[in-house]
Coordinates of C-alpha atoms and ligand atoms in Angstrom, one line a residue:
Chain A
M1 CA 38.1 -8.1 32.2
T2 CA 36.7 -9.9 35.1
L3 CA 36.3 -6.7 37.2
D4 CA 34.3 -5.4 34.1
T5 CA 31.2 -7.5 34.6
R6 CA 30.6 -7.3 38.3
I7 CA 27.1 -7.0 38.6
Q8 CA 25.7 -4.8 41.6
L9 CA 22.1 -4.1 42.8
Q10 CA 22.1 -1.5 45.5
D11 CA 19.0 -0.7 47.5
V12 CA 16.7 -1.5 44.5
S13 CA 13.1 -1.5 44.8
K14 CA 10.7 -2.4 42.3
S15 CA 7.1 -1.8 42.3
Y16 CA 4.2 -2.1 39.7
R17 CA 1.3 0.1 39.5
L18 CA -1.9 -1.8 39.4
G19 CA -4.8 0.5 39.0
K20 CA -4.5 3.0 42.0
S21 CA -2.4 0.9 44.1
E22 CA 1.3 0.1 44.0
I23 CA 2.4 -3.4 44.4
S24 CA 6.0 -3.7 45.7
I25 CA 8.1 -6.7 44.5
F26 CA 11.1 -5.9 46.5
D27 CA 12.3 -3.0 48.7
S28 CA 15.9 -2.1 49.1
L29 CA 17.2 -5.4 47.5
N30 CA 21.1 -5.7 47.4
L31 CA 22.9 -8.3 45.4
D32 CA 26.6 -8.4 44.2
I33 CA 27.6 -10.9 41.8
P34 CA 31.3 -11.2 40.9
A35 CA 32.4 -11.7 37.3
G36 CA 32.6 -15.3 36.2
D37 CA 30.0 -16.4 39.1
F38 CA 27.4 -19.0 38.3
L39 CA 24.5 -18.1 40.6
A40 CA 21.5 -20.1 40.9
I41 CA 18.3 -18.4 42.4
M42 CA 15.4 -20.3 43.6
G43 CA 12.2 -19.4 45.3
P44 CA 8.5 -19.7 45.1
S45 CA 6.7 -18.5 42.0
G46 CA 5.8 -14.8 42.1
S47 CA 8.6 -14.0 44.4
G48 CA 10.4 -11.8 41.7
K49 CA 13.1 -14.1 40.2
S50 CA 12.2 -13.2 36.7
T51 CA 12.1 -9.6 37.7
I52 CA 15.5 -9.6 38.9
L53 CA 16.8 -11.2 35.7
N54 CA 15.0 -8.5 33.8
L55 CA 16.5 -5.5 35.8
I56 CA 19.9 -7.1 35.5
G57 CA 19.5 -7.5 31.7
G58 CA 17.9 -4.0 31.2
I59 CA 14.6 -5.2 30.0
D60 CA 12.6 -3.9 32.8
R61 CA 13.3 -0.6 34.8
I62 CA 13.8 -0.5 38.7
T63 CA 11.7 2.0 40.7
S64 CA 14.7 3.2 42.8
G65 CA 18.2 2.3 43.5
Q66 CA 21.0 1.5 41.4
V67 CA 22.2 -1.3 39.1
T68 CA 25.8 -1.2 38.1
V69 CA 27.4 -3.7 35.7
G70 CA 31.2 -3.3 35.6
Q71 CA 31.7 0.5 35.6
L72 CA 28.3 1.1 33.8
R73 CA 25.1 2.5 35.7
I74 CA 22.5 0.7 33.5
D75 CA 19.5 2.0 35.5
N76 CA 19.7 5.3 34.0
L77 CA 20.6 4.6 30.4
S78 CA 18.4 5.5 27.5
E79 CA 16.5 2.9 25.8
A80 CA 18.7 2.9 22.7
K81 CA 22.0 2.8 24.7
L82 CA 20.5 0.0 26.9
S83 CA 19.5 -1.9 23.8
R84 CA 23.1 -1.8 22.4
W85 CA 24.7 -2.6 25.5
R86 CA 22.2 -5.6 26.0
A87 CA 23.0 -6.9 22.5
Q88 CA 26.8 -6.8 23.4
Q89 CA 26.9 -7.7 27.0
V90 CA 23.9 -10.0 27.8
G91 CA 22.4 -13.2 26.6
F92 CA 19.1 -14.5 27.6
V93 CA 18.0 -18.1 27.8
F94 CA 14.2 -18.7 28.3
Q95 CA 12.2 -21.4 29.8
F96 CA 10.1 -22.0 26.4
Y97 CA 13.0 -21.3 24.3
N98 CA 11.4 -18.5 22.4
L99 CA 12.7 -19.3 19.0
L100 CA 11.4 -17.6 16.1
P101 CA 9.3 -20.6 14.6
M102 CA 9.6 -19.6 11.0
L103 CA 13.5 -19.5 11.1
T104 CA 15.7 -22.5 11.1
A105 CA 18.1 -23.3 14.1
A106 CA 21.0 -21.5 12.2
Q107 CA 18.8 -18.6 11.3
N108 CA 17.7 -18.2 14.9
V109 CA 21.3 -18.2 15.8
E110 CA 22.3 -15.9 13.3
L111 CA 19.4 -13.3 14.2
P112 CA 21.4 -11.2 16.8
L113 CA 24.4 -11.2 14.4
L114 CA 22.4 -9.0 12.0
L115 CA 23.1 -6.2 14.2
T116 CA 26.7 -6.3 13.6
A117 CA 28.8 -5.4 10.8
H118 CA 29.9 -8.9 10.2
S119 CA 29.8 -10.1 6.5
R120 CA 27.4 -13.1 5.7
R121 CA 30.3 -15.3 5.5
E122 CA 31.6 -14.3 8.8
R123 CA 28.2 -14.6 10.3
M124 CA 27.8 -18.2 9.0
E125 CA 31.2 -19.3 10.4
R126 CA 30.3 -17.9 13.7
V127 CA 26.9 -19.6 13.6
N128 CA 28.5 -22.9 12.8
T129 CA 30.9 -22.6 15.4
I130 CA 28.4 -22.0 18.1
L131 CA 26.1 -24.7 16.9
D132 CA 29.0 -26.8 17.4
I133 CA 29.7 -25.7 20.9
V134 CA 26.1 -26.6 21.8
G135 CA 26.5 -30.0 20.0
L136 CA 23.8 -29.2 17.4
D137 CA 26.1 -28.8 14.2
T138 CA 24.1 -31.3 12.1
R139 CA 20.7 -29.4 13.0
G140 CA 21.3 -26.1 11.7
K141 CA 18.9 -26.3 8.8
H142 CA 15.9 -27.6 11.2
L143 CA 13.1 -25.6 12.2
P144 CA 12.3 -25.4 15.9
S145 CA 9.3 -27.6 15.4
E146 CA 11.5 -30.2 14.0
L147 CA 13.6 -30.2 17.2
S148 CA 13.3 -31.8 20.6
G149 CA 12.8 -29.5 23.8
G150 CA 16.5 -30.3 24.7
Q151 CA 17.7 -29.4 21.2
Q152 CA 15.6 -26.3 21.0
Q153 CA 17.2 -25.0 24.3
R154 CA 20.4 -25.7 22.8
V155 CA 19.8 -23.4 19.9
G156 CA 18.2 -20.9 22.6
I157 CA 21.7 -21.0 24.4
A158 CA 23.5 -20.8 21.0
R159 CA 21.5 -17.6 20.1
A160 CA 22.4 -16.1 23.6
I161 CA 26.0 -16.6 23.3
A162 CA 26.1 -15.8 19.6
M163 CA 27.4 -12.1 20.3
D164 CA 29.8 -13.6 22.8
P165 CA 28.2 -11.7 25.8
Q166 CA 29.9 -11.7 29.2
I167 CA 26.7 -12.6 31.0
L168 CA 24.1 -15.1 30.6
L169 CA 20.8 -14.7 32.3
C170 CA 18.7 -18.1 32.2
D171 CA 15.0 -17.9 33.5
E172 CA 14.3 -21.7 34.4
P173 CA 16.2 -23.0 31.4
T174 CA 15.5 -26.6 32.3
G175 CA 12.0 -26.1 33.5
D176 CA 10.3 -27.6 30.4
L177 CA 12.9 -30.5 30.1
D178 CA 13.0 -34.1 31.1
R179 CA 16.0 -35.1 33.3
K180 CA 18.3 -36.1 30.9
S181 CA 18.0 -33.1 28.5
A182 CA 18.1 -30.9 31.6
E183 CA 21.5 -32.3 32.5
E184 CA 22.8 -31.7 29.0
I185 CA 21.8 -28.2 29.1
L186 CA 23.2 -27.8 32.6
D187 CA 26.5 -29.2 31.5
I188 CA 26.7 -26.7 28.7
L189 CA 25.9 -23.8 31.1
K190 CA 28.6 -25.3 33.3
I191 CA 31.2 -25.4 30.4
L192 CA 30.3 -21.8 29.3
N193 CA 31.0 -20.7 32.9
T194 CA 34.2 -22.7 33.7
E195 CA 35.9 -22.7 30.3
M196 CA 34.6 -19.6 28.8
G197 CA 34.4 -17.4 32.0
K198 CA 31.0 -16.3 31.4
T199 CA 28.9 -14.8 34.3
I200 CA 25.7 -17.1 34.7
I201 CA 22.5 -16.3 36.8
M202 CA 20.2 -19.0 36.5
V203 CA 16.6 -19.1 38.0
T204 CA 15.5 -22.5 38.8
H205 CA 13.1 -24.7 40.8
D206 CA 15.1 -27.7 40.5
P207 CA 17.3 -28.3 43.6
S208 CA 19.5 -30.6 41.7
A209 CA 20.2 -28.0 39.1
T210 CA 21.6 -25.9 41.7
T211 CA 24.5 -28.3 42.2
Y212 CA 25.9 -27.0 38.9
A213 CA 26.1 -23.5 40.1
R214 CA 28.7 -22.0 42.3
R215 CA 26.2 -20.8 44.8
T216 CA 22.5 -20.4 45.3
L217 CA 20.2 -17.8 46.8
H218 CA 16.7 -18.1 47.8
L219 CA 14.4 -15.5 47.2
D220 CA 10.9 -15.1 49.2
K221 CA 8.9 -12.3 49.6
G222 CA 11.4 -9.8 48.1
Q223 CA 14.3 -10.7 50.1
F224 CA 17.1 -13.2 49.9
V225 CA 16.2 -15.2 52.8
R226 CA 19.1 -17.6 53.7
K227 CA 22.4 -18.1 51.7
E228 CA 23.5 -21.7 51.3
L229 CA 26.9 -23.0 51.4
E230 CA 28.7 -22.0 48.1
H231 CA 29.6 -25.0 46.5
M232 CA 32.8 -24.4 44.5
A233 CA 33.2 -26.2 41.1
Chain B
M1 CA 19.7 -14.4 6.9
S2 CA 18.8 -10.8 6.3
Y3 CA 16.1 -8.3 7.1
G4 CA 14.4 -9.0 3.8
L5 CA 14.2 -12.8 4.8
L6 CA 13.0 -12.1 7.9
I7 CA 10.3 -9.9 6.5
G8 CA 9.5 -12.5 3.8
K9 CA 9.4 -15.1 6.4
N10 CA 7.1 -13.3 8.5
L11 CA 4.7 -12.6 5.5
T12 CA 4.7 -16.3 4.3
R13 CA 4.4 -18.0 7.9
K14 CA 0.6 -18.0 7.3
M15 CA 0.7 -18.6 3.6
L16 CA -3.2 -18.9 3.1
R17 CA -3.7 -15.7 5.1
S18 CA -1.0 -13.5 3.2
F19 CA -2.4 -14.9 0.0
L20 CA -5.9 -14.0 0.6
L21 CA -4.8 -10.6 1.8
I22 CA -2.9 -10.0 -1.2
L23 CA -5.7 -11.2 -3.5
C24 CA -8.1 -8.9 -1.8
V25 CA -5.8 -6.0 -2.5
A26 CA -5.2 -7.1 -6.0
I27 CA -9.0 -7.1 -6.7
A28 CA -9.4 -3.7 -5.3
F29 CA -6.5 -2.4 -7.5
F30 CA -8.0 -4.3 -10.5
I31 CA -11.3 -2.4 -9.9
Y32 CA -9.3 0.9 -9.3
S33 CA -7.3 0.6 -12.7
V34 CA -10.1 -0.5 -14.8
L35 CA -12.5 2.2 -13.7
S36 CA -9.8 4.7 -13.8
S37 CA -9.1 3.9 -17.3
F38 CA -12.7 3.8 -18.0
Q39 CA -13.0 7.4 -16.7
K40 CA -10.1 8.9 -18.4
S41 CA -11.3 7.6 -21.7
F42 CA -14.9 8.4 -21.0
E43 CA -14.2 11.9 -20.5
G44 CA -13.0 12.3 -23.9
A45 CA -9.4 12.0 -24.6
E46 CA -9.7 14.1 -27.7
A47 CA -10.8 16.9 -26.0
T48 CA -8.3 19.6 -25.5
V49 CA -8.1 22.6 -23.4
E50 CA -6.8 24.6 -26.3
R51 CA -10.3 24.8 -28.0
L52 CA -13.6 26.4 -26.7
V53 CA -17.1 25.1 -27.0
V54 CA -19.8 27.8 -27.0
T55 CA -23.2 26.6 -26.2
N56 CA -26.5 28.3 -25.1
K57 CA -26.3 29.4 -21.5
I58 CA -29.5 27.6 -20.7
G59 CA -28.2 24.2 -21.6
S60 CA -26.2 22.5 -24.2
N61 CA -29.5 21.0 -25.8
E62 CA -30.7 24.5 -26.5
A63 CA -29.9 25.9 -30.0
L64 CA -27.9 29.1 -30.8
P65 CA -28.6 31.5 -33.8
I66 CA -26.2 30.8 -36.9
S67 CA -25.8 34.4 -37.0
Y68 CA -23.6 34.1 -34.0
W69 CA -20.9 32.6 -36.2
N70 CA -19.9 35.8 -37.7
K71 CA -20.1 37.5 -34.5
I72 CA -18.0 35.2 -32.7
R73 CA -15.4 35.5 -35.4
Q74 CA -15.0 39.1 -34.8
V75 CA -14.4 38.6 -31.0
E76 CA -10.7 39.6 -30.2
G77 CA -8.4 36.7 -29.8
V78 CA -10.6 34.4 -31.8
E79 CA -8.6 32.6 -34.6
S80 CA -11.3 30.3 -36.2
V81 CA -14.8 29.4 -35.6
T82 CA -16.8 26.2 -36.7
H83 CA -20.5 25.0 -35.8
I84 CA -22.1 21.7 -35.2
S85 CA -25.9 20.8 -35.1
R86 CA -27.0 17.6 -34.0
L87 CA -29.5 15.5 -36.0
R88 CA -30.7 13.5 -33.2
A89 CA -31.3 10.3 -35.4
Y90 CA -31.3 6.7 -35.5
Y91 CA -30.7 4.2 -38.1
M92 CA -33.0 1.2 -38.9
N93 CA -34.4 1.0 -35.3
E94 CA -34.9 3.8 -32.8
F95 CA -32.6 2.0 -30.2
N96 CA -29.7 2.4 -32.6
V97 CA -29.1 6.1 -32.2
I98 CA -26.4 7.5 -34.3
G99 CA -24.3 10.3 -33.5
A100 CA -24.8 12.6 -36.5
N101 CA -23.8 16.2 -36.8
A102 CA -24.5 18.7 -39.5
V103 CA -21.3 20.8 -39.9
D104 CA -19.6 23.5 -42.1
I105 CA -17.4 21.2 -43.6
P106 CA -14.4 23.6 -44.5
S107 CA -14.2 25.1 -41.0
F108 CA -14.8 22.0 -39.3
Y109 CA -11.9 20.4 -41.3
E110 CA -9.8 23.4 -40.3
M111 CA -10.5 23.1 -36.7
F112 CA -10.2 19.3 -36.3
A113 CA -7.4 18.4 -38.9
N114 CA -5.3 17.4 -35.8
T115 CA -7.6 15.1 -34.4
Y116 CA -9.2 13.2 -37.5
S117 CA -7.7 12.0 -40.6
F118 CA -9.5 14.5 -42.9
D119 CA -7.8 15.4 -46.1
E120 CA -8.5 17.9 -49.0
H121 CA -10.1 15.0 -50.8
M122 CA -13.0 14.2 -48.6
V123 CA -13.6 18.1 -48.3
A124 CA -13.9 18.4 -51.9
A125 CA -16.0 15.3 -52.3
M126 CA -18.5 16.7 -49.6
T127 CA -18.5 19.9 -51.6
Q128 CA -19.5 18.0 -54.8
K129 CA -22.3 16.0 -52.8
R130 CA -24.4 18.2 -51.0
N131 CA -26.2 15.0 -49.5
G132 CA -22.7 13.6 -48.6
A133 CA -21.7 12.2 -45.2
L134 CA -18.1 11.7 -43.7
V135 CA -18.2 8.7 -41.4
G136 CA -16.0 7.8 -38.5
R137 CA -14.3 4.4 -38.8
T138 CA -15.7 3.1 -35.6
L139 CA -19.5 3.9 -36.8
A140 CA -18.7 2.6 -40.3
V141 CA -17.5 -0.7 -39.0
K142 CA -20.3 -1.2 -36.5
E143 CA -22.9 -0.6 -39.2
G144 CA -21.0 -2.3 -42.0
W145 CA -21.3 0.9 -44.2
Q146 CA -19.0 1.3 -47.4
L147 CA -17.9 4.2 -49.3
G148 CA -20.5 5.5 -51.6
Q149 CA -23.5 3.5 -49.9
K150 CA -26.6 5.4 -49.5
I151 CA -28.2 5.5 -45.9
T152 CA -31.3 6.8 -44.5
L153 CA -31.4 8.0 -40.9
T154 CA -34.6 9.1 -39.1
S155 CA -34.5 12.1 -36.7
F156 CA -36.3 12.1 -33.5
R157 CA -37.1 15.8 -34.1
H158 CA -36.4 17.3 -37.4
F159 CA -38.8 17.2 -40.2
N160 CA -37.8 17.0 -43.8
Q161 CA -39.5 19.1 -46.6
D162 CA -40.9 15.8 -47.8
G163 CA -42.9 15.7 -44.6
T164 CA -41.0 12.7 -43.1
Q165 CA -38.1 12.7 -40.4
N166 CA -36.0 10.5 -42.9
W167 CA -32.8 12.0 -43.9
S168 CA -30.8 10.4 -46.6
F169 CA -26.9 10.4 -47.2
E170 CA -24.5 9.2 -49.5
I171 CA -21.2 8.2 -47.6
A172 CA -18.5 10.4 -49.2
G173 CA -15.5 9.3 -47.0
I174 CA -14.7 7.3 -43.8
F175 CA -12.2 8.9 -41.5
D176 CA -10.0 7.7 -38.6
G177 CA -8.9 9.3 -35.4
L178 CA -5.3 10.3 -35.3
E179 CA -5.0 8.6 -32.1
A180 CA -6.4 5.2 -30.8
N181 CA -8.4 6.8 -28.1
V182 CA -10.3 9.4 -30.3
D183 CA -13.9 8.6 -30.6
T184 CA -15.0 8.0 -34.2
A185 CA -18.6 6.6 -33.5
F186 CA -20.2 9.5 -35.4
L187 CA -20.9 11.1 -38.8
I188 CA -21.0 14.5 -40.3
T189 CA -22.9 16.0 -43.1
N190 CA -23.2 19.3 -44.9
Y191 CA -25.1 21.9 -42.7
D192 CA -26.5 23.9 -45.7
Y193 CA -28.0 20.8 -47.2
F194 CA -29.7 20.0 -43.6
N195 CA -30.7 23.6 -42.9
E196 CA -32.5 24.2 -46.4
A197 CA -34.4 20.9 -46.0
L198 CA -35.5 21.8 -42.5
V199 CA -39.3 22.5 -42.1
R200 CA -38.8 24.2 -38.6
G201 CA -36.0 25.4 -36.8
K202 CA -33.9 26.8 -39.4
D203 CA -30.8 28.8 -39.0
V204 CA -29.6 27.5 -35.6
V205 CA -26.8 25.4 -34.4
S206 CA -26.1 23.2 -31.5
I207 CA -22.7 24.5 -30.5
Y208 CA -19.9 26.6 -31.7
G209 CA -16.2 25.4 -31.6
V210 CA -13.8 28.0 -31.3
R211 CA -10.0 28.1 -31.4
P212 CA -8.3 31.2 -29.8
H213 CA -4.9 32.7 -31.4
D214 CA -3.2 31.9 -28.0
P215 CA -4.4 28.9 -26.1
Q216 CA -3.0 30.7 -23.0
M217 CA -5.6 33.2 -23.5
I218 CA -8.5 30.8 -23.5
D219 CA -10.2 31.8 -20.5
S220 CA -10.3 35.6 -21.4
V221 CA -11.5 34.8 -24.8
A222 CA -14.3 32.8 -23.3
K223 CA -15.1 35.7 -21.3
R224 CA -15.3 38.0 -24.1
I225 CA -17.5 35.8 -26.2
D226 CA -20.0 35.2 -23.4
Q227 CA -19.9 39.2 -22.8
V228 CA -20.8 39.8 -26.5
F229 CA -24.1 38.0 -26.0
A230 CA -24.9 39.0 -22.6
N231 CA -28.5 40.4 -22.2
S232 CA -29.2 38.9 -25.9
G233 CA -32.1 36.6 -26.9
S234 CA -29.6 33.6 -26.5
E235 CA -26.9 34.0 -24.1
T236 CA -23.9 31.9 -24.3
R237 CA -21.8 29.8 -22.2
S238 CA -18.1 29.1 -23.3
Q239 CA -15.9 26.5 -21.8
S240 CA -12.9 24.4 -22.8
E241 CA -13.6 21.3 -24.6
V242 CA -12.5 19.4 -21.6
A243 CA -14.7 21.0 -19.2
F244 CA -17.6 20.7 -21.7
M245 CA -17.2 17.1 -22.4
K246 CA -17.1 16.4 -18.8
A247 CA -20.3 18.4 -18.1
F248 CA -21.8 16.6 -21.0
M249 CA -21.1 13.2 -19.8
N250 CA -22.2 14.2 -16.5
Q251 CA -25.7 14.6 -18.0
F252 CA -26.0 10.9 -18.3
A253 CA -24.2 10.0 -15.2
D254 CA -21.5 11.6 -13.0
V255 CA -18.9 8.9 -14.0
E256 CA -16.3 10.3 -11.8
L257 CA -18.6 10.3 -8.8
I258 CA -19.6 6.9 -9.4
V259 CA -16.0 5.8 -10.1
R260 CA -14.9 7.5 -6.8
A261 CA -17.6 5.9 -4.9
I262 CA -17.0 2.4 -6.0
V263 CA -13.0 2.9 -5.8
S264 CA -13.5 4.2 -2.3
A265 CA -15.6 1.5 -1.1
A266 CA -13.3 -1.1 -2.3
F267 CA -10.2 0.6 -0.7
I268 CA -11.9 1.4 2.7
T269 CA -12.9 -2.2 2.7
I270 CA -9.3 -3.2 1.8
L271 CA -8.0 -0.9 4.6
M272 CA -10.1 -2.2 7.2
I273 CA -9.4 -5.9 6.2
V274 CA -5.5 -5.5 6.0
A275 CA -5.4 -3.3 9.2
N276 CA -7.5 -5.8 11.2
T277 CA -5.4 -8.6 9.9
M278 CA -2.1 -7.1 10.5
I279 CA -3.2 -6.1 14.1
F280 CA -3.9 -9.7 14.8
A281 CA -0.8 -10.8 13.2
I282 CA 1.2 -8.6 15.4
R283 CA -0.8 -9.5 18.4
E284 CA 0.4 -13.2 17.6
R285 CA 3.8 -12.1 17.4
L286 CA 4.2 -10.1 20.7
L287 CA 6.4 -12.7 22.3
E288 CA 8.8 -12.7 19.2
I289 CA 8.8 -9.0 19.2
G290 CA 9.8 -9.0 22.7
V291 CA 12.6 -11.7 21.9
L292 CA 13.8 -9.6 19.1
K293 CA 14.0 -6.5 21.3
V294 CA 16.0 -8.5 23.9
L295 CA 18.4 -9.5 21.5
G296 CA 19.1 -5.7 20.8
F297 CA 16.7 -4.8 17.7
S298 CA 15.5 -1.4 18.3
G299 CA 11.7 -0.8 18.4
F300 CA 12.2 1.4 15.3
V301 CA 13.8 -1.4 13.1
I302 CA 11.0 -3.8 14.3
M303 CA 8.6 -1.0 13.2
L304 CA 10.1 -0.9 10.0
T305 CA 9.9 -4.7 9.4
I306 CA 6.3 -4.6 10.0
M307 CA 5.7 -1.6 7.7
A308 CA 7.7 -3.1 5.0
E309 CA 5.7 -6.3 5.5
T310 CA 2.3 -4.4 4.6
L311 CA 4.2 -2.4 2.0
L312 CA 5.0 -5.9 0.4
I313 CA 1.4 -6.9 0.7
F314 CA 0.0 -3.7 -1.0
A315 CA 3.0 -3.8 -3.5
L316 CA 2.3 -7.5 -4.6
G317 CA -1.5 -6.7 -4.6
A318 CA -1.2 -3.5 -6.4
L319 CA 1.1 -5.0 -9.2
G320 CA -1.2 -8.1 -9.3
G321 CA -4.5 -6.0 -10.0
V322 CA -2.6 -3.6 -12.3
G323 CA -0.9 -6.4 -14.2
L324 CA -4.2 -8.2 -14.4
T325 CA -5.7 -4.9 -16.0
A326 CA -2.9 -4.7 -18.4
L327 CA -3.5 -8.3 -19.4
L328 CA -7.2 -8.0 -20.1
M329 CA -6.8 -4.5 -21.7
P330 CA -7.2 -5.8 -25.3
I331 CA -10.4 -7.6 -24.2
L332 CA -11.8 -4.7 -22.5
S333 CA -10.9 -2.4 -25.2
E334 CA -12.7 -4.7 -27.8
L335 CA -15.9 -5.0 -25.4
L336 CA -16.1 -1.4 -24.7
S337 CA -15.0 0.1 -28.3
S338 CA -18.3 1.8 -29.0
I339 CA -18.5 3.5 -25.5
V340 CA -15.0 4.4 -24.6
P341 CA -13.0 3.9 -27.9
G342 CA -9.2 3.3 -27.4
I343 CA -9.5 2.6 -23.9
S344 CA -6.0 1.9 -22.3
L345 CA -4.1 1.6 -19.2
S346 CA -2.3 4.9 -18.9
A347 CA 1.1 5.3 -17.2
I348 CA -0.6 7.8 -14.8
T349 CA -3.1 5.3 -13.7
V350 CA -0.2 2.8 -13.0
V351 CA 1.6 5.6 -11.0
Q352 CA -1.3 6.5 -9.2
A353 CA -2.1 2.8 -8.2
L354 CA 1.5 2.4 -6.9
G355 CA 1.3 5.6 -5.0
L356 CA -2.0 4.7 -3.6
A357 CA -0.5 1.2 -2.5
V358 CA 2.4 3.1 -0.7
I359 CA -0.3 5.2 1.1
M360 CA -2.3 2.6 2.1
S361 CA 0.4 0.3 3.4
F362 CA 1.5 3.2 5.6
L363 CA -2.1 3.7 6.8
T364 CA -2.4 -0.2 7.7
G365 CA 0.9 -0.7 8.8
F366 CA 1.6 2.2 10.8
L367 CA -0.6 1.4 13.9
P368 CA 0.5 -2.3 14.6
A369 CA 4.0 -1.2 13.8
F370 CA 3.7 1.6 16.3
K371 CA 2.3 -0.7 18.9
A372 CA 5.3 -3.2 18.5
L373 CA 7.7 -0.2 18.7
R374 CA 6.2 1.0 22.1
L375 CA 5.7 -2.7 23.5
P376 CA 7.8 -2.8 26.8
I377 CA 9.9 -6.0 26.5
A378 CA 8.9 -7.4 30.0
T379 CA 5.2 -7.1 28.9
A380 CA 6.0 -8.9 25.6
L381 CA 7.7 -11.7 27.2
K382 CA 4.7 -12.5 29.4
H383 CA 3.1 -14.0 26.4
S384 CA 5.0 -16.9 26.6
Ligands
ADP1 N1 4.1 -6.0 34.6 C1 3.5 -6.3 35.7 N2 2.6 -5.7 36.4 C2 2.2 -6.1 37.6 N3 2.9 -7.1 38.3 C3 3.8 -7.7 37.8 C4 4.3 -7.5 36.6 N4 5.3 -8.2 36.2 C5 5.2 -9.0 37.3 N5 4.6 -8.8 38.3 C6 4.3 -9.4 39.6 O1 5.6 -9.2 40.1 C7 5.8 -10.4 41.0 C8 7.1 -11.1 40.7 O2 7.2 -11.6 39.4 P1 8.1 -12.6 38.6 O3 9.5 -11.8 38.7 O4 7.6 -13.0 37.3 O5 8.2 -13.8 39.8 P2 8.7 -15.2 39.5 O6 9.6 -15.2 38.2 O7 9.6 -15.3 40.8 O8 7.7 -16.2 39.6 C9 4.6 -11.4 40.6 O9 3.6 -11.2 41.8 C10 3.9 -10.8 39.5 O10 2.5 -11.0 39.5
MG2 MG1 9.4 -16.3 36.4

């Protein structure tokens, strides 16, 4: 099980074409994330943190190199296969929650389950269980606009884990939250990592957030510049 | 949660915008179904492709000799022939033009027994009363004429033996159309009575009506008739009743062209409005589309939901517009009874409207939906 979701970036380069010139984000980047890791990535804005998450989650394509998750090379999967794989294996948590504004909290969480063969009843049960996990069992019928930022992010996490993926990719999940809400969110992530064994990669600007992670990497100018001590949980 | 709900929520997230869009579509389809019904009725629902109309080749206002009657009867494939001559008359004041025709009653009865409610009784009454007239119900009601009433029409063109242009008739019968949309706003009188009294222009008729033995052979019969009179003093032009009615109506206005122009203008406007609105609506949702893709929804499914949304807009609008037409039809029918009797919303019009709605939803939905399909996730997520 744990072996199945080791994430490896090997000699990955990523560049964008801007007009006639190529802008290189990284060149020959290597990264190895064991299953069950909770990795925090820090770094100045524009350094490529989001790009790394996107490449691991299969929502952006590498220019060269190799991305492997478990036994699977995901960098050369077709769009359709990648999409199916992502739905099963990866959950995304965004800085600005990115909930669908016209759907209730429960409907937002149910959304990815539409892609499964589950009956309506099974979906509802799953939604209730997950809302319970993130501590929002009483807010299922609320629209995002009726929830605080912290609550919206809990819905965001609930949606990300609705399909029970092994990997959670969190792009500045507390970047828009006050201290207290941020800590609540980080607590939830920590529980998901320690108790449910999810691999979590979290981009953050907040040094105190990194204390929740098992280890932290610093990205600068397309390179991981200095590895900090691993703080084991 | 379901795809249906997702589509519905997308449509209703901006209630006012969606409502106005659907209203616009409904108005266009209302215009369409009213004009289309009008056109279909106007072109003569009683006209049939089973009968021929023979006119002077120069134009349907030019006369043909009465001597052609016998000659046409002898043309191979012809079963029966009748003739009709227009009086070109008005009643009381010259703005009140009356459709009055001098006809050979027995052959006219024979030819149109399946169209109007003539009976032997009326034919007998007309034989007895040389100055009799059979009046269509619509005309009788409009003028308030009763059976046995004497009426005097004034012809714009034809002089009577007494030196006036007045022609008097006694109403010998009132007939109906056998179907609601049959035009009965006219009367018929005895040709012989009319012809004898004429000062000038005797022994001619306006048109001949011909029924071939075999409706399938109508085109070849038409050709043979026209061949008989080729190179004669009055060449003929034979065509089906439907073609004739269309050409005749087009003398006043090319209704089909006008209807098409108005309907096209309405629909093109709608296409642009809906397409534009949908493009903006989708642009507002780029981030959400990206999120859906992150969750594993395929571009194709997202494309379908967007096209379903435009289909919903057009379906609701079309149903609204056609429904309103159906609702107002009794009133329209009343208002337009003398121009297009028995105007009605036909099943064909409804089906055409729904077909158009589907096509238009595709035309407006495809582009934004395709953009959504192609949108790279990473690009979409930058719209936070
Ligand atoms: N689609 C794109 N086209 C061109 N440049 C891009 C694109 N996406 C990201 N970049 C560039 O790549 C670099 C890294 O972006 P990103 O991964 O979002 O950084 P971070 O998340 O660390 O702030 C930035 O300089 C950004 O401008
Ligand atoms: Mg970023």
